[in-house]
PDB file of C-alpha atoms in Angstrom:
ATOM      1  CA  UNK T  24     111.445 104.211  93.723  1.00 44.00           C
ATOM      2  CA  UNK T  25     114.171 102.670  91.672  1.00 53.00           C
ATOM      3  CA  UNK T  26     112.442 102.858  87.868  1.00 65.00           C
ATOM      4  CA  UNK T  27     110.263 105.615  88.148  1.00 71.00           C
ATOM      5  CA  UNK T  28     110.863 108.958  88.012  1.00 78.00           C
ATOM      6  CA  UNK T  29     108.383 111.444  89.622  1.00 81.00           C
ATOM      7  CA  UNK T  30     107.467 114.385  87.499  1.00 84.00           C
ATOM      8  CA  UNK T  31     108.059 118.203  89.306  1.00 84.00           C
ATOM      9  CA  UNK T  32     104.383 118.656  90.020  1.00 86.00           C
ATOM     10  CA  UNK T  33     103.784 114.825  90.912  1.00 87.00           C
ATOM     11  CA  UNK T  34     103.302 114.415  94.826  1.00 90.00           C
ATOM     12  CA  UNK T  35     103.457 110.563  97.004  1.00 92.00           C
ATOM     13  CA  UNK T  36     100.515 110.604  98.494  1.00 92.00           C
ATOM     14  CA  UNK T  37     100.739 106.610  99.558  1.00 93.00           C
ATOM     15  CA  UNK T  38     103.835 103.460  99.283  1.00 93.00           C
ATOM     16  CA  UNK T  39     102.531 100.023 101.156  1.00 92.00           C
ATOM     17  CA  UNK T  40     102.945  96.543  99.963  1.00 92.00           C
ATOM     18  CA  UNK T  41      99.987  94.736  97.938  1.00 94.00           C
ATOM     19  CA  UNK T  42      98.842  91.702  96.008  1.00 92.00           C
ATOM     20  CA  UNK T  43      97.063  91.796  92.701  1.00 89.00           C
ATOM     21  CA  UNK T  44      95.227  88.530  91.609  1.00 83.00           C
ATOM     22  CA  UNK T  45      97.017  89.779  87.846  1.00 81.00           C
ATOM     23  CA  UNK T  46     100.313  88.572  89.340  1.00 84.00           C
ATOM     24  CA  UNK T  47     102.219  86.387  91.624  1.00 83.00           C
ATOM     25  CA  UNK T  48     103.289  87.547  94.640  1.00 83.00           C
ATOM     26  CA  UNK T  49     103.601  91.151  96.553  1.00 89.00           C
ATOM     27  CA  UNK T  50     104.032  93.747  94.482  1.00 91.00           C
ATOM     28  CA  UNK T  51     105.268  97.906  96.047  1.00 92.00           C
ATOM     29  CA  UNK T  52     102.517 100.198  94.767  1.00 92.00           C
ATOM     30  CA  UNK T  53     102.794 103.655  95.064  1.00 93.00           C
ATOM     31  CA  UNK T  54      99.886 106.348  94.752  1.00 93.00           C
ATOM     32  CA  UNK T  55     101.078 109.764  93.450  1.00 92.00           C
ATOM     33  CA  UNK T  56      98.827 112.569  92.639  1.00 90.00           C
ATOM     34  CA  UNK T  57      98.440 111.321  88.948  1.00 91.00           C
ATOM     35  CA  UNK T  58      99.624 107.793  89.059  1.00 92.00           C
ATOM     36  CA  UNK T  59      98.814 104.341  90.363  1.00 93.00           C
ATOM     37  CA  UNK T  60     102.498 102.845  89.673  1.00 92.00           C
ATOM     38  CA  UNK T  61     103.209  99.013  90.426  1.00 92.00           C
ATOM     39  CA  UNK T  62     106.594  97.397  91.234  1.00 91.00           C
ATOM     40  CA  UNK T  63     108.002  94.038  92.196  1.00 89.00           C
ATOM     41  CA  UNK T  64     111.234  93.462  93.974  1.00 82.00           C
ATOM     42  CA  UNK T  65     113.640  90.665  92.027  1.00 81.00           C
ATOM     43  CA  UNK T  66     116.507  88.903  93.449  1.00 75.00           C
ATOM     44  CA  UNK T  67     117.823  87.103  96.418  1.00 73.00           C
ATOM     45  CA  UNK T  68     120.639  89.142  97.702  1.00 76.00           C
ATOM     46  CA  UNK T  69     120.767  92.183  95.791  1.00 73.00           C
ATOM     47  CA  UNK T  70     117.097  93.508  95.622  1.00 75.00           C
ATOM     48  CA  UNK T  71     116.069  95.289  92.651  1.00 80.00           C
ATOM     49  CA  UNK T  72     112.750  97.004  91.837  1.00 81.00           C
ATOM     50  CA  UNK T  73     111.221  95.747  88.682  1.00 85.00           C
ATOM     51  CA  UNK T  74     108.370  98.278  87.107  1.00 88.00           C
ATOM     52  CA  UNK T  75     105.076  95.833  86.794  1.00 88.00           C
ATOM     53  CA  UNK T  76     102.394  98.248  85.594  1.00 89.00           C
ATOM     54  CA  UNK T  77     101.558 102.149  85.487  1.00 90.00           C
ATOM     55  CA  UNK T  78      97.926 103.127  85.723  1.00 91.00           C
ATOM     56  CA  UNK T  79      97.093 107.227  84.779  1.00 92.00           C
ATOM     57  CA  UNK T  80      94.253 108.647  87.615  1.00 91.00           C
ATOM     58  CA  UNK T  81      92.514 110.351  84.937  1.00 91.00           C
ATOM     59  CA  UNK T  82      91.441 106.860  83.644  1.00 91.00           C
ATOM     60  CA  UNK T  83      89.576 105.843  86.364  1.00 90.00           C
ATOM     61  CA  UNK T  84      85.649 105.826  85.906  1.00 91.00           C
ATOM     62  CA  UNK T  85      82.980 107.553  87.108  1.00 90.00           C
ATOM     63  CA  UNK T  86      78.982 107.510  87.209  1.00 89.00           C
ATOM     64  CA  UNK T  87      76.561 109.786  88.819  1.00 87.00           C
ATOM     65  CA  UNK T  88      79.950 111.636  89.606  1.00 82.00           C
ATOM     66  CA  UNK T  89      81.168 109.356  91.891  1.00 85.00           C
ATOM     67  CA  UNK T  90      85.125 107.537  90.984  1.00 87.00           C
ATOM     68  CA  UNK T  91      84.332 104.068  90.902  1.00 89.00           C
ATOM     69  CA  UNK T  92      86.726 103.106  93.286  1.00 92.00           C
ATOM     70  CA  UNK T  93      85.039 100.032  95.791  1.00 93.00           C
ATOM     71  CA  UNK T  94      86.461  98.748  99.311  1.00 93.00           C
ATOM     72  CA  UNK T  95      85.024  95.354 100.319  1.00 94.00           C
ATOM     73  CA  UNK T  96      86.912  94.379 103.677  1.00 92.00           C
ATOM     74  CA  UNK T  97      91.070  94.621 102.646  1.00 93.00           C
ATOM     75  CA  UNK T  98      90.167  94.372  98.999  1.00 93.00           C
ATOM     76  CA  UNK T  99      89.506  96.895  96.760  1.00 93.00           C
ATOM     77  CA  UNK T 100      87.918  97.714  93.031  1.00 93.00           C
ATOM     78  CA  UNK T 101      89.229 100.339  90.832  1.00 92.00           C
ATOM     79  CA  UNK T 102      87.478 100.307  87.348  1.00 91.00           C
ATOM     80  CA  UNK T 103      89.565 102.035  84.835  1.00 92.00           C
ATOM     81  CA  UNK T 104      89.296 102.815  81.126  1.00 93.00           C
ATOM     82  CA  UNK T 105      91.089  99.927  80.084  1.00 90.00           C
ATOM     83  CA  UNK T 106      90.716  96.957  82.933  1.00 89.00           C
ATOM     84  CA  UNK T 107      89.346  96.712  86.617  1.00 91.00           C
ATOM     85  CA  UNK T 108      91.847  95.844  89.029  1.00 90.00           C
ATOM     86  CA  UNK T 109      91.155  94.402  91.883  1.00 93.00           C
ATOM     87  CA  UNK T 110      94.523  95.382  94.915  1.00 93.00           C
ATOM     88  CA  UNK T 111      94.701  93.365  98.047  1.00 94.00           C
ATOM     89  CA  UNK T 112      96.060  95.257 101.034  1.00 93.00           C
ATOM     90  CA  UNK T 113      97.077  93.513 104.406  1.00 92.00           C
ATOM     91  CA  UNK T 114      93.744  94.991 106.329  1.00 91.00           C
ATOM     92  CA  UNK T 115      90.902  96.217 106.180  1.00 94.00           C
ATOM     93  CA  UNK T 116      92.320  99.961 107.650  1.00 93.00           C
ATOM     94  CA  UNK T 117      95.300  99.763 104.890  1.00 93.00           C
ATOM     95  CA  UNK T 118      92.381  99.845 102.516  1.00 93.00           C
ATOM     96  CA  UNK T 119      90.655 102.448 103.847  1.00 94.00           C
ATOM     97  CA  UNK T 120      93.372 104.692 103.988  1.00 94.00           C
ATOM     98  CA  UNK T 121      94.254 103.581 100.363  1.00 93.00           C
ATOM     99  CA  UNK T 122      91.118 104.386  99.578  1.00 93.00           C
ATOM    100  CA  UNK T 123      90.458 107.687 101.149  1.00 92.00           C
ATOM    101  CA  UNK T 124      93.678 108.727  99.472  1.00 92.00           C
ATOM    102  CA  UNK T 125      92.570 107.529  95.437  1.00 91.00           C
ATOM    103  CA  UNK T 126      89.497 109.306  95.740  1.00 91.00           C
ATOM    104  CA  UNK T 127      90.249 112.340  96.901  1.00 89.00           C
ATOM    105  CA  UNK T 128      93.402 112.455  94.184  1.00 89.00           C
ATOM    106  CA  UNK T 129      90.638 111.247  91.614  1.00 89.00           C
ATOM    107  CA  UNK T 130      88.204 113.704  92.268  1.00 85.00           C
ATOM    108  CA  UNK T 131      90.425 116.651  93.258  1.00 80.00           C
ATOM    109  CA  UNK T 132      88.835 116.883  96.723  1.00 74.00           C
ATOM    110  CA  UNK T 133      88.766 116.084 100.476  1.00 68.00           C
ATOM    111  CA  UNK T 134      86.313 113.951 102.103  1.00 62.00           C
ATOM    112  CA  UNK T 135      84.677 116.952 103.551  1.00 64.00           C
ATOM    113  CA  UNK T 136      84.117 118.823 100.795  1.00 64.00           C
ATOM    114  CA  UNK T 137      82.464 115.824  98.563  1.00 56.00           C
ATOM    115  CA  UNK T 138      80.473 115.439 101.586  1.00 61.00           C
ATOM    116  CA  UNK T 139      78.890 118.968 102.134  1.00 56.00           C
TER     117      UNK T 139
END
């Protein structure tokens, strides 16, 4: 990560390569504990890692107590405060691990727990 710096308490909890129908191309995205951070690499030779967008957990929605957070095939929905963004992964089981991994940093649980 070549723009952002993670805080002391801020953990990776995901890195993979996406598209985002907001811009052109593939963009890095990285999932830390409290932050959905987007970058894009620039140049031919010399790559560099340009910061594209920086989305705070605690923004994402919820109703009935559930994140709003949707996975249809290697898509998925993430309503937020401000805009709903819609990531495309490579697969369907990069989304679902994607997934798995928002939620329970959104929520502050497992996937057990929420379902017990």
């Amino acid at each position: 990560m070549a723009n952002y710096e993670l805080q002391p308490e801020e953990v990776v909890l995901y890195e993979g390569a996406v598209t985002r129908k907001a811009y052109k191309g593939n963009l890095l995205m990285t999932l830390t504990s409290q932050k959905l951070i987007f970058e894009k690499e620039k140049g031919l030779f010399k790559k560099e890692r340009e910061l594209v967008d920086i989305i705070l957990l605690e923004s994402v929605k919820f109703y009935n107590d559930a994140a709003q957070i949707k996975q249809k095939g290697s898509e998925v929905e993430v309503q937020t405060v401000e805009q709903n963004l819609t990531i495309v992964f490579s697969g369907m089981i990069e989304a679902r691990k994607f997934t798995g991994k928002i939620v329970d940093a959104v929520t502050g649980t497992t996937l057990a727990k929420r379902s017990s």
